[in-house]
Short mmCIF file of C-alpha atoms and ligand atoms in Angstrom, two decimals:
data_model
loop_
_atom_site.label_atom_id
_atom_site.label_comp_id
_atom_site.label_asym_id
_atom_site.label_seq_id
_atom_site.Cartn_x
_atom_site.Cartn_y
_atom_site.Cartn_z
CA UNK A 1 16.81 17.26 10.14
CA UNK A 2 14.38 14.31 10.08
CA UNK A 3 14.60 11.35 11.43
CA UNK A 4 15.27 7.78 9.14
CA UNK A 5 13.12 4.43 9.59
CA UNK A 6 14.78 1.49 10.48
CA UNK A 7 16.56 -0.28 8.07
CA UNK A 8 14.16 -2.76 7.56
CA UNK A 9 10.95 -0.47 6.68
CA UNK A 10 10.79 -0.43 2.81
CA UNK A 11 10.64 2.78 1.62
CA UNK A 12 10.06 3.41 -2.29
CA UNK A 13 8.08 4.52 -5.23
CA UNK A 14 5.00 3.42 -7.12
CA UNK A 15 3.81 3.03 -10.47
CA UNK A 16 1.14 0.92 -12.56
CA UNK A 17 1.60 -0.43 -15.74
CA UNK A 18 -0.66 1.16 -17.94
CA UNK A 19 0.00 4.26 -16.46
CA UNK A 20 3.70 4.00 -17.69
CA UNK A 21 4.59 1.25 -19.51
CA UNK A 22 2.82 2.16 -23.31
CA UNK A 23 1.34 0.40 -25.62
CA UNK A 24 -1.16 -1.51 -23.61
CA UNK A 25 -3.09 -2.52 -26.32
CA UNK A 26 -4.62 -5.67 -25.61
CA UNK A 27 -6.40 -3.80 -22.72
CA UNK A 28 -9.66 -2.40 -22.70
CA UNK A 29 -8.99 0.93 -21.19
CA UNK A 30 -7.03 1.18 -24.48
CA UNK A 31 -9.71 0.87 -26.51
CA UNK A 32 -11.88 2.84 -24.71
CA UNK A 33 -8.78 5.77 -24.98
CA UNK A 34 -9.54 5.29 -28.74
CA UNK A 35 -13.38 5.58 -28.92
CA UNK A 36 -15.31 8.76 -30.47
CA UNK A 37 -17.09 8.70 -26.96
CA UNK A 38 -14.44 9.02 -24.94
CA UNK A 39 -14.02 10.44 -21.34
CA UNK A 40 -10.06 10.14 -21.57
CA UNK A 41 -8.83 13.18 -22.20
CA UNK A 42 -5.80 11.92 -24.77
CA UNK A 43 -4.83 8.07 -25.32
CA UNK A 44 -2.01 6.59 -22.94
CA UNK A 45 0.16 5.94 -26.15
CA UNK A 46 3.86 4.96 -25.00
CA UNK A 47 3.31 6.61 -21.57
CA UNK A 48 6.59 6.86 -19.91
CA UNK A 49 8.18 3.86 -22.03
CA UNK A 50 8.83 2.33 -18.91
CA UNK A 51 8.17 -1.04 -20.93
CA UNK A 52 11.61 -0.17 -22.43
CA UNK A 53 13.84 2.09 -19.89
CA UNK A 54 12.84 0.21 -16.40
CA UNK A 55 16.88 -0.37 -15.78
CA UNK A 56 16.77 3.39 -15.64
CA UNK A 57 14.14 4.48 -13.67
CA UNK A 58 15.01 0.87 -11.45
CA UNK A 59 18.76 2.54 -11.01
CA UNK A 60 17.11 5.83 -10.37
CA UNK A 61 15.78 4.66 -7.28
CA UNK A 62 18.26 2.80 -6.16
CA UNK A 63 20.70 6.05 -6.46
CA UNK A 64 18.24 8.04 -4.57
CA UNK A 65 18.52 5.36 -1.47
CA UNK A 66 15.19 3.95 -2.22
CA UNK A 67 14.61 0.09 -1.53
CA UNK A 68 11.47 -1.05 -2.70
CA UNK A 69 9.52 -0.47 -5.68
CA UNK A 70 5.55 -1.07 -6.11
CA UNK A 71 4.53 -1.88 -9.36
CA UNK A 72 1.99 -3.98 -11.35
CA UNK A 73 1.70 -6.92 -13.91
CA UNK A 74 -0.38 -5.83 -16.50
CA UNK A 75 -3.49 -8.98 -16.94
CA UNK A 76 -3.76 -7.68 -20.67
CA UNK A 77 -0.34 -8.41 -21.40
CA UNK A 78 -0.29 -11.90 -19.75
CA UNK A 79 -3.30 -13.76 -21.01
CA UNK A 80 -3.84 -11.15 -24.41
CA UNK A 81 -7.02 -13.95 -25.34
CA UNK A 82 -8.59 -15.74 -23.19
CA UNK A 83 -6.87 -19.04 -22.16
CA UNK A 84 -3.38 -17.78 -24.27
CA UNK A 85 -0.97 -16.97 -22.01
CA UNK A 86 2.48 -15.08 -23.80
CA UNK A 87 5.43 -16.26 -22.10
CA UNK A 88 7.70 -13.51 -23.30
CA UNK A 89 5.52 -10.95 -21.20
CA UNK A 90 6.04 -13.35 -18.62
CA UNK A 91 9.57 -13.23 -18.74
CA UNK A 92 9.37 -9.49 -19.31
CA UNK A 93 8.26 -9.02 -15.86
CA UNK A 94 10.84 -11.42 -14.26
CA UNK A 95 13.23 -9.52 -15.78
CA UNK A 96 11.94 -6.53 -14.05
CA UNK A 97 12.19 -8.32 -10.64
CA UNK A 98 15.47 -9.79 -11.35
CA UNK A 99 16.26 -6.09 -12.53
CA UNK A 100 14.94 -4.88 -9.01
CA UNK A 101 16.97 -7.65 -6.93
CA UNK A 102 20.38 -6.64 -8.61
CA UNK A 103 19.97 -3.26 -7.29
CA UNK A 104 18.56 -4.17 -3.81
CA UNK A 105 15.07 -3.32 -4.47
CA UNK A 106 12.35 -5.28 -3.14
CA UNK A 107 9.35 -5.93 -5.70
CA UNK A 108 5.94 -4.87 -4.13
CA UNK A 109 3.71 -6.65 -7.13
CA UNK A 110 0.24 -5.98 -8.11
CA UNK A 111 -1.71 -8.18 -9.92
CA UNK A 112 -4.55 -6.14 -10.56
CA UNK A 113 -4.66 -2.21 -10.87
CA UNK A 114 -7.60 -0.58 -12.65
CA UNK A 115 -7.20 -2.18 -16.48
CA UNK A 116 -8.34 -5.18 -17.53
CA UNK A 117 -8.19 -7.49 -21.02
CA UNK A 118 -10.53 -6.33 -23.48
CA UNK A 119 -11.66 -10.06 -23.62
CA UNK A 120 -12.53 -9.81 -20.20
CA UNK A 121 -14.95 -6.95 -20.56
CA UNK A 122 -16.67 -8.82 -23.61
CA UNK A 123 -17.69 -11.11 -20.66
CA UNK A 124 -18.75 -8.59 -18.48
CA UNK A 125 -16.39 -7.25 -17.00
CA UNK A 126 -16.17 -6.97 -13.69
CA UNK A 127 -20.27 -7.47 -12.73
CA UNK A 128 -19.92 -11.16 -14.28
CA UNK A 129 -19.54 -14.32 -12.52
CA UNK A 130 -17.63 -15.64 -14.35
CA UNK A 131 -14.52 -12.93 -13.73
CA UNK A 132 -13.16 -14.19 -10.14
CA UNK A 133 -12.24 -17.55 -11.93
CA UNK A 134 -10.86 -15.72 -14.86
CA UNK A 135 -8.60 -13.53 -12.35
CA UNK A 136 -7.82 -16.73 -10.44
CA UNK A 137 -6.67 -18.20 -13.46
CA UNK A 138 -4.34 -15.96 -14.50
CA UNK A 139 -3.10 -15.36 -11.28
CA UNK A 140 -2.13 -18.70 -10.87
CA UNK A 141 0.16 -18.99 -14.32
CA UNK A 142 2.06 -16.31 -13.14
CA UNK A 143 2.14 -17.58 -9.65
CA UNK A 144 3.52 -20.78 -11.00
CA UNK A 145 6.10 -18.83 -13.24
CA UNK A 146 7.76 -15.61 -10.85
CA UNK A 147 6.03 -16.62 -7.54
CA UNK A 148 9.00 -18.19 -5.91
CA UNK A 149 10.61 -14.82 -6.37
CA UNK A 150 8.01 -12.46 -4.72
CA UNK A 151 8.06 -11.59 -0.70
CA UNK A 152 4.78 -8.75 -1.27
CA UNK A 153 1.68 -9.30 -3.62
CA UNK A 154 -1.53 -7.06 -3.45
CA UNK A 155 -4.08 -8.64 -5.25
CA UNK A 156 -6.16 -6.00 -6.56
CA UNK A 157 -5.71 -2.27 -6.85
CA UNK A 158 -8.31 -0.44 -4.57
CA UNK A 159 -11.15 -3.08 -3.84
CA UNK A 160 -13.22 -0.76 -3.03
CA UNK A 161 -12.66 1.91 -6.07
CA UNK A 162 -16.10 0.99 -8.22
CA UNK A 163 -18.59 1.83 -5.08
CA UNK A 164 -16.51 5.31 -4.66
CA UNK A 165 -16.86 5.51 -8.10
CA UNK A 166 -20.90 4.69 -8.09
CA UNK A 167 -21.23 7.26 -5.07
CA UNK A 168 -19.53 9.86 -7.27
CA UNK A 169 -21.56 9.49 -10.12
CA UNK A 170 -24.72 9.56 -7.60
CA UNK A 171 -23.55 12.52 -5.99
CA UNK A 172 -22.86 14.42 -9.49
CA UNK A 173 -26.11 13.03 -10.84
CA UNK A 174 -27.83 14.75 -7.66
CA UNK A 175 -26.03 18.50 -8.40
CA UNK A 176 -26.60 18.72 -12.00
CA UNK A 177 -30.66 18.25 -11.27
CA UNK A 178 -30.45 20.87 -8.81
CA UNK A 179 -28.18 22.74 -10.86
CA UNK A 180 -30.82 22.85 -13.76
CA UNK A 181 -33.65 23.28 -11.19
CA UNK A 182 -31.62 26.40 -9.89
CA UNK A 183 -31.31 27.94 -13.33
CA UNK A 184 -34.98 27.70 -14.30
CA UNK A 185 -34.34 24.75 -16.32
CA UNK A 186 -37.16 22.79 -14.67
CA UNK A 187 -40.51 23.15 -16.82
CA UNK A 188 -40.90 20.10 -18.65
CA UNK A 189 -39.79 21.18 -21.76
CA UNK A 190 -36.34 22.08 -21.19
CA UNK A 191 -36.21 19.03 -19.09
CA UNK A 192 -37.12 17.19 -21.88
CA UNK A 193 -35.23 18.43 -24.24
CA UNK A 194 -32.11 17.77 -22.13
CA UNK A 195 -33.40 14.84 -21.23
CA UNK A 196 -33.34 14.01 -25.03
CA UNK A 197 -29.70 15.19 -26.01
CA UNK A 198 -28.48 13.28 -23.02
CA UNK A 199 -30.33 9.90 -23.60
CA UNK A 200 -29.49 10.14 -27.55
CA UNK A 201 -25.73 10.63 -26.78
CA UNK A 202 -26.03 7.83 -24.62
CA UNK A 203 -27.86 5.58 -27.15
CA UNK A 204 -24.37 6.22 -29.75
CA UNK A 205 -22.08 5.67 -26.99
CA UNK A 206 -23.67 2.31 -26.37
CA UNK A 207 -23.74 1.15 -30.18
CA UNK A 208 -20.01 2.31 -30.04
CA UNK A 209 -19.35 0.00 -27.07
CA UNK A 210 -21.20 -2.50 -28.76
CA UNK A 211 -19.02 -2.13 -31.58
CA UNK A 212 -15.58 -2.12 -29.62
CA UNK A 213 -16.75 -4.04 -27.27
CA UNK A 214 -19.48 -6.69 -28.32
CA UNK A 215 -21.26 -5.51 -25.07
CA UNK A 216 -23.27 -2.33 -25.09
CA UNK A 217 -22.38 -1.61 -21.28
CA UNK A 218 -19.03 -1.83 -20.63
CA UNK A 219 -18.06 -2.71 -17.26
CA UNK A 220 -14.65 -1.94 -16.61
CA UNK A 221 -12.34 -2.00 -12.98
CA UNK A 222 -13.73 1.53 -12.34
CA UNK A 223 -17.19 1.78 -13.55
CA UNK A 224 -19.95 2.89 -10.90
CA UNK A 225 -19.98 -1.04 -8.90
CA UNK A 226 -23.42 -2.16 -7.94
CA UNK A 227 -23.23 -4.40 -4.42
CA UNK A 228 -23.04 -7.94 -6.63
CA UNK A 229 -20.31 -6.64 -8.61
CA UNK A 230 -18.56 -5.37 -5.25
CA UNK A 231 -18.77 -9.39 -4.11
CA UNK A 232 -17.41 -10.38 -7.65
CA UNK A 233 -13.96 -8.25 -6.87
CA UNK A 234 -13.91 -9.27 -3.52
CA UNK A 235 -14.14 -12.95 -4.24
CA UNK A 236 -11.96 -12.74 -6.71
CA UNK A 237 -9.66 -11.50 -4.18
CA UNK A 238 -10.23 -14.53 -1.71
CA UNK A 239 -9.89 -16.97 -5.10
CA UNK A 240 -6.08 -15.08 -5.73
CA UNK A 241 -4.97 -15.64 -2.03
CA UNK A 242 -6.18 -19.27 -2.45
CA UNK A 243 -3.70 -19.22 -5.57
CA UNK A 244 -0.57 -17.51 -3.52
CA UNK A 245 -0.76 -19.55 -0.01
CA UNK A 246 -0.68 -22.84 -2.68
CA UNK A 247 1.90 -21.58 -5.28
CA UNK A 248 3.74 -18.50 -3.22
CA UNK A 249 3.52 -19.48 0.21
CA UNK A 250 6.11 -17.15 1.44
CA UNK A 251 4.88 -14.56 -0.02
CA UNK A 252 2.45 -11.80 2.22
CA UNK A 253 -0.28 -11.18 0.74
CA UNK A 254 -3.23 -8.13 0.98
CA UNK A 255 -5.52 -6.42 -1.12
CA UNK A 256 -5.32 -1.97 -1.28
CA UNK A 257 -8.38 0.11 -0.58
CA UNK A 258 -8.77 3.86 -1.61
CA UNK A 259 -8.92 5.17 2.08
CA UNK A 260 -10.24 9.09 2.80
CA UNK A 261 -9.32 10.23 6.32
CA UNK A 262 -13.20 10.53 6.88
CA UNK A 263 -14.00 13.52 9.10
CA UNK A 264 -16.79 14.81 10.90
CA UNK A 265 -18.24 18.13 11.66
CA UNK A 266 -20.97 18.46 14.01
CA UNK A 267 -23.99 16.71 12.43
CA UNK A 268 -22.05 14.99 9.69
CA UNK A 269 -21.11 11.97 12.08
CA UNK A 270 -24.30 9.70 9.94
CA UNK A 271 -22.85 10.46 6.91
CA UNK A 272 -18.97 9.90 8.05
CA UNK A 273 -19.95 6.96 9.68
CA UNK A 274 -21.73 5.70 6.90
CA UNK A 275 -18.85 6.11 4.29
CA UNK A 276 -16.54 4.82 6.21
CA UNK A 277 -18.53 1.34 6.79
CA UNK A 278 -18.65 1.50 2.78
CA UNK A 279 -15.00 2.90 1.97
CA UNK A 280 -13.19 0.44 4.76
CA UNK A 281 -15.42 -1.76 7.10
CA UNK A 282 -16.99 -3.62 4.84
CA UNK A 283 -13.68 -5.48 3.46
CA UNK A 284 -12.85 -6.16 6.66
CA UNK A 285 -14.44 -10.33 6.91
CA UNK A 286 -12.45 -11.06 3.29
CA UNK A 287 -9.07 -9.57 4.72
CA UNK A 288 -8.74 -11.43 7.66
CA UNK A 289 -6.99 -14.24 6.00
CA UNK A 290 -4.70 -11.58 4.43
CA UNK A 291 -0.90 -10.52 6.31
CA UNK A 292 -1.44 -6.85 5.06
CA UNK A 293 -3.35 -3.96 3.94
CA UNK A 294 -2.40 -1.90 1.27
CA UNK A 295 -3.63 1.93 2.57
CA UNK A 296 -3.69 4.28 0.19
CA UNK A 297 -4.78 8.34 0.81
CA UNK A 298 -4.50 11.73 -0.37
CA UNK A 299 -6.30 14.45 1.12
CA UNK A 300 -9.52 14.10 3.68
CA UNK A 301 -12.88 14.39 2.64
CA UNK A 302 -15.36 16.13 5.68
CA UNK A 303 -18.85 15.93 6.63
CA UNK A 304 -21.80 18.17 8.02
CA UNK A 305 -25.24 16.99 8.33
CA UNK A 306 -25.26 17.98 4.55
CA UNK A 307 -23.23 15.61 3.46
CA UNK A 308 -19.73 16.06 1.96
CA UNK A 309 -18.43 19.47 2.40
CA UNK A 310 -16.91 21.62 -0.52
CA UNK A 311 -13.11 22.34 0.18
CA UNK A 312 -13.49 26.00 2.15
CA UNK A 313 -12.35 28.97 -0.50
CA UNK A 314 -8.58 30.08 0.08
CA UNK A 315 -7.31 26.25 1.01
CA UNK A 316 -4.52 24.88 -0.92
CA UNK A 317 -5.63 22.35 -3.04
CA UNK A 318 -3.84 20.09 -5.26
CA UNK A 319 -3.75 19.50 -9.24
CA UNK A 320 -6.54 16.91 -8.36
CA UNK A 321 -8.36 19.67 -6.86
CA UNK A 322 -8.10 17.69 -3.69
CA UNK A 323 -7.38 19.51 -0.02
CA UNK A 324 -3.64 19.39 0.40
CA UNK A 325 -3.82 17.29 3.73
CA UNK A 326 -0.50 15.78 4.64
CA UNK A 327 -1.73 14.49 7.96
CA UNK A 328 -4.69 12.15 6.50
CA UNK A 329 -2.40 9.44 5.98
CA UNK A 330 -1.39 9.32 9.84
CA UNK A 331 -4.86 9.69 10.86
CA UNK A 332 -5.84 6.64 8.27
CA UNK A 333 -3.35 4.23 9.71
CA UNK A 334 -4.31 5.00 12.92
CA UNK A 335 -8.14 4.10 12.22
CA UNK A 336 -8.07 1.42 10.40
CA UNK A 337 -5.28 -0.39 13.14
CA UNK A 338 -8.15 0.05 15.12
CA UNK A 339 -10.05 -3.28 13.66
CA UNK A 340 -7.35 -4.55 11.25
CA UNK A 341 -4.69 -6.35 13.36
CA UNK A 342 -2.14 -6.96 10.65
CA UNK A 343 0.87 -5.18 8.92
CA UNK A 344 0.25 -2.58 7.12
CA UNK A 345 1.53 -1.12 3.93
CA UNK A 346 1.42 2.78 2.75
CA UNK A 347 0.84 1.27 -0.83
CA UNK A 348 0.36 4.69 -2.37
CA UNK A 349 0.10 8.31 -0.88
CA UNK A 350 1.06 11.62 -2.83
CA UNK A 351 0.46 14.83 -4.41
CA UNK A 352 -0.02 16.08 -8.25
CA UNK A 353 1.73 19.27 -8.11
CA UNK A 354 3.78 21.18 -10.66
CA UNK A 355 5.76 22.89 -7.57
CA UNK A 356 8.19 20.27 -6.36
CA UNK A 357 8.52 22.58 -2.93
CA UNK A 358 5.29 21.21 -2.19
CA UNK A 359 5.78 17.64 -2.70
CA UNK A 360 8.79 17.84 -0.43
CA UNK A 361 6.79 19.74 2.12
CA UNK A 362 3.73 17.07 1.39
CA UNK A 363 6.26 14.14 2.07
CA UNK A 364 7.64 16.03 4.97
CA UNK A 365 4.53 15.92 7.29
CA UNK A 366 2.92 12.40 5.83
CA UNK A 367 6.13 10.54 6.06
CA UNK A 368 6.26 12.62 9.80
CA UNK A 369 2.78 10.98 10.50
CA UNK A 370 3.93 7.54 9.30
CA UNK A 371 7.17 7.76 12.09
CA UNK A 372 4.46 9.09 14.82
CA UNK A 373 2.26 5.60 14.06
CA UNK A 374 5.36 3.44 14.01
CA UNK A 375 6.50 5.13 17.45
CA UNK A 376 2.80 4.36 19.03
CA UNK A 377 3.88 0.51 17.66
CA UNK A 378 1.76 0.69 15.12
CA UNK A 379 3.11 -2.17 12.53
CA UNK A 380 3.49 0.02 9.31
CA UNK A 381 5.98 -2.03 7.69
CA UNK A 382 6.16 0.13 4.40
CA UNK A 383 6.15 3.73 2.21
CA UNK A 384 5.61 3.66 -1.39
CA UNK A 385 5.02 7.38 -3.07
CA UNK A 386 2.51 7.76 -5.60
CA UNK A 387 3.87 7.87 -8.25
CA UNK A 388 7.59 7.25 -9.15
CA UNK A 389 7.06 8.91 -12.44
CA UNK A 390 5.33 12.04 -14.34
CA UNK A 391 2.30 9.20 -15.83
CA UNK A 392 -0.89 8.60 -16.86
CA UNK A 393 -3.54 9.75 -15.01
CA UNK A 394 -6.34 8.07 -16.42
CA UNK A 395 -8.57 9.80 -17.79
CA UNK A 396 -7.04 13.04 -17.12
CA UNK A 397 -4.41 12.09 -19.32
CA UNK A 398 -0.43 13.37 -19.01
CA UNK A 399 -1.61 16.37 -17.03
CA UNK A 400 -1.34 15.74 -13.24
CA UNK A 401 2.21 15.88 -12.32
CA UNK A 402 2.52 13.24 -9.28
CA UNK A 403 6.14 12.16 -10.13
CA UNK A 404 9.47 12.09 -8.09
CA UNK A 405 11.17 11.98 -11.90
CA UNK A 406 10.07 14.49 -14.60
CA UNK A 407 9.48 12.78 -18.15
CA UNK A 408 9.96 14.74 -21.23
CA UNK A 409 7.08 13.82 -23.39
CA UNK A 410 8.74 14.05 -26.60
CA UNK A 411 12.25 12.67 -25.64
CA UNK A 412 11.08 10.60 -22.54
CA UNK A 413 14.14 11.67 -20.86
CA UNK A 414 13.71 11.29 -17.25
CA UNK A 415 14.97 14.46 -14.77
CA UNK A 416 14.83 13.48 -11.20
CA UNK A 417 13.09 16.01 -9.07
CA UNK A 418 14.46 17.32 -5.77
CA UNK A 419 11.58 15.31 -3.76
CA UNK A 420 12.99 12.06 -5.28
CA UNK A 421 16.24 12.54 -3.31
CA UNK A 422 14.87 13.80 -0.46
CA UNK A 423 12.18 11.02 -0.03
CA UNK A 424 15.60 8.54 -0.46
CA UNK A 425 16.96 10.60 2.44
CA UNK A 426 14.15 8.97 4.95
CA UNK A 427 15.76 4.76 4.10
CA UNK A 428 17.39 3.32 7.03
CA UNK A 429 20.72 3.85 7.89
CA UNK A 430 21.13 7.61 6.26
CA UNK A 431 21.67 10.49 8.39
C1 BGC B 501 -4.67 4.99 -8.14
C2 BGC B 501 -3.59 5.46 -9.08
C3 BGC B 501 -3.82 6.93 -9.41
C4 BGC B 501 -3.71 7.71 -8.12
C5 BGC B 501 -3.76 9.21 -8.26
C6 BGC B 501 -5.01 5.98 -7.03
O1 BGC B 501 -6.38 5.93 -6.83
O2 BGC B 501 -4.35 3.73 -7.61
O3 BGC B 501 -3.57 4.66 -10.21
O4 BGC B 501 -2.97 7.41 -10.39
O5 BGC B 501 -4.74 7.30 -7.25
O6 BGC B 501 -5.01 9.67 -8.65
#
């Protein structure tokens, strides 16, 4: 048997809300589910209803021995226009922290996690300068309305998810050349013919974003970041705290980052280096006024003086297609305590599996590597899984199963699975 954490380490689940609420349709991932050129493989539609049956899944965790829950406020919902604010989502989302309270939950909020208002990406999005102030804004109607009743805010989802996501597209960019180089696609012609296909596809996906958009480039949370839109999230993280220490000033604030437990083979320690001064070290000068640091890791990612390595054949990989690496997380806290002198917060951490065996055996060594840390006096003050429920997974759609609780579909009925119990049976004070 495993050991507990102390009774007061919160230890929970986490969601987002467009991943489960439904009907986010003042958002512009929404309408970007909806377009003819669409990378989403099918439209969030009511996602998990959570909008509707968050008593349930609230009282879920609670049942399992759970004491925290990590969600977000959705921006879209808030301000649906610029400058309108709707009260009545306002009060939807106190009711879900009242809700919380009444079964001895602590609310982990987010005020920012991936979508955006469409209105917002009309203005640019998240490369225009205008955005921190717009963020700031917001945040500080709803700091003025439910911050008295919040003890942990993260600002914004993953600070640092558009340059992962611009390195991605790089690195993809990069094999598909040498991919058509390889296969004798590299005299001019069937370059340019490609070439043509490609850049006329792209010409009708830009009138369609015009369209939708009134911008022909739309520059949403996760589109490839160039450096000035990297300084446009993170100030609009520094405007936020500004907003909290006025209106919520008992409330700890931090931002999350997308953390890879970055490894090194012999002759990969440039390129490890290198993406770890991008993925963490970067962030560090805007956090220091912050009281935590979201972490949040999967798997590892490993380098050789090639650059990133391919997962080795026969390894057990997740749905995501990710290296199933339990003892990242450990290694992650560990390194970034190493320059960030703060609490910190496992903010999300988890596997997309259809065999709940391997959750529980996921859990098993992570939440094993979190204990280790807290034993070396590490100050992890907090655990929440990713992701309470069967969601939306972007644009991958309903078909990565990262849930504790199994949701039908069709009938949204919820079925708790084995890992959500035994996940309850690390809280403080249990056996
Ligand atoms: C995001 C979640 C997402 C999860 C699993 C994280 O990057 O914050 O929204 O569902 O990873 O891919």
């Amino acid at each position: 048997m495993h050991t507990t954490f102390s009774g007061d380490f919160l230890l929970g689940a986490a969601t987002a809300a467009h991943q489960v609420e439904g009907n986010n349709t003042k958002s512009d991932l929404w309408a970007m589910e909806h377009m003819v050129h669409t990378s989403f493989e099918e439209p969030s539609g009511i996602a998990c209803d959570h909008y509707h049956r968050y008593p349930e899944d609230i009282k879920l965790m609670k049942q399992a021995g759970l004491t925290c829950y990590r969600f977000s406020i959705e921006w879209a919902r808030v301000e649906p226009e610029e400058g309108v604010f709707d009260k009545k989502e306002i009060s939807h989302y106190r009711d879900v922290i009242r809700c919380c309270k009444e079964n001895g939950i602590e609310p982990v909020v987010t005020l920012h996690h991936f979508s955006s208002p469409k209105w917002l990406i009309t203005k640019g999005g998240w490369e225009a300068d205008t955005t921190p102030e717009d963020f700031a804004a917001y945040v500080r109607v709803l700091m003025k309305e439910l911050g008295s009743e919040l003890s942990w805010i993260c600002t914004i989802n993953e600070a640092n998810m558009g340059l992962q996501v611009a390195e991605i597209a790089e690195r993809y960019k990069k094999q598909m050349m040498a991919k058509m180089q390889r296969s004798g696609q590299d005299s001019s012609v069937q370059m340019g013919m490609n070439l043509e296909k490609m850049m006329q596809q792209q010409k009708e996906a830009a009138k369609e974003t015009l369209e939708v958009f009134g911008t022909p480039k739309c520059e949403n949370f996760t589109s490839p970041r160039t450096e000035h839109g990297d300084e446009i999230v993170q100030r609009a993280h520094i405007l936020a705290r500004k907003v909290i220490r006025e209106l919520a000033p008992q409330a700890k604030v931090g931002l999350t980052l997308s953390l890879h437990d970055v490894q090194a083979l012999p002759g990969g320690e440039e390129f490890a280096a290198g993406i770890w001064e991008r993925e963490f070290l970067r962030y560090l000068p805007i956090m220091q006024e912050d009281d935590f640091l979201g972490v949040q890791n999967y798997t590892r990612s490993v380098y050789d003086q090639n650059g990133l390595c391919t997962v080795p054949e026969g390894t057990e990989c997740t749905q995501m297609g990710y290296e199933f690496y339990p003892e990242g997380l450990g290694h992650v806290l560990r390194r970034v305590a190493q320059d960030f002198h703060k609490d910190l917060f496992v903010t999300e951490n988890g596997i997309a599996t259809e065999d709940d065996s391997r959750r529980i055996a996921y859990l098993s060594r992570a939440l094993s590597g979190v204990q280790d840390c807290i034993r070396d006096g590490l100050p992890v003050r907090g655990y929440t899984y990713w992701s309470l429920l069967d969601n939306f997974e972007w644009q991958k759609g309903y078909s990565m199963k990262f849930g504790l609780i199994a949701v039908d579909r069709k009938t949204m009925e919820r079925t708790p699975k084995e890992s959500l119990s035994y996940l309850g049976s690390y809280a403080g004070g249990r056996a």
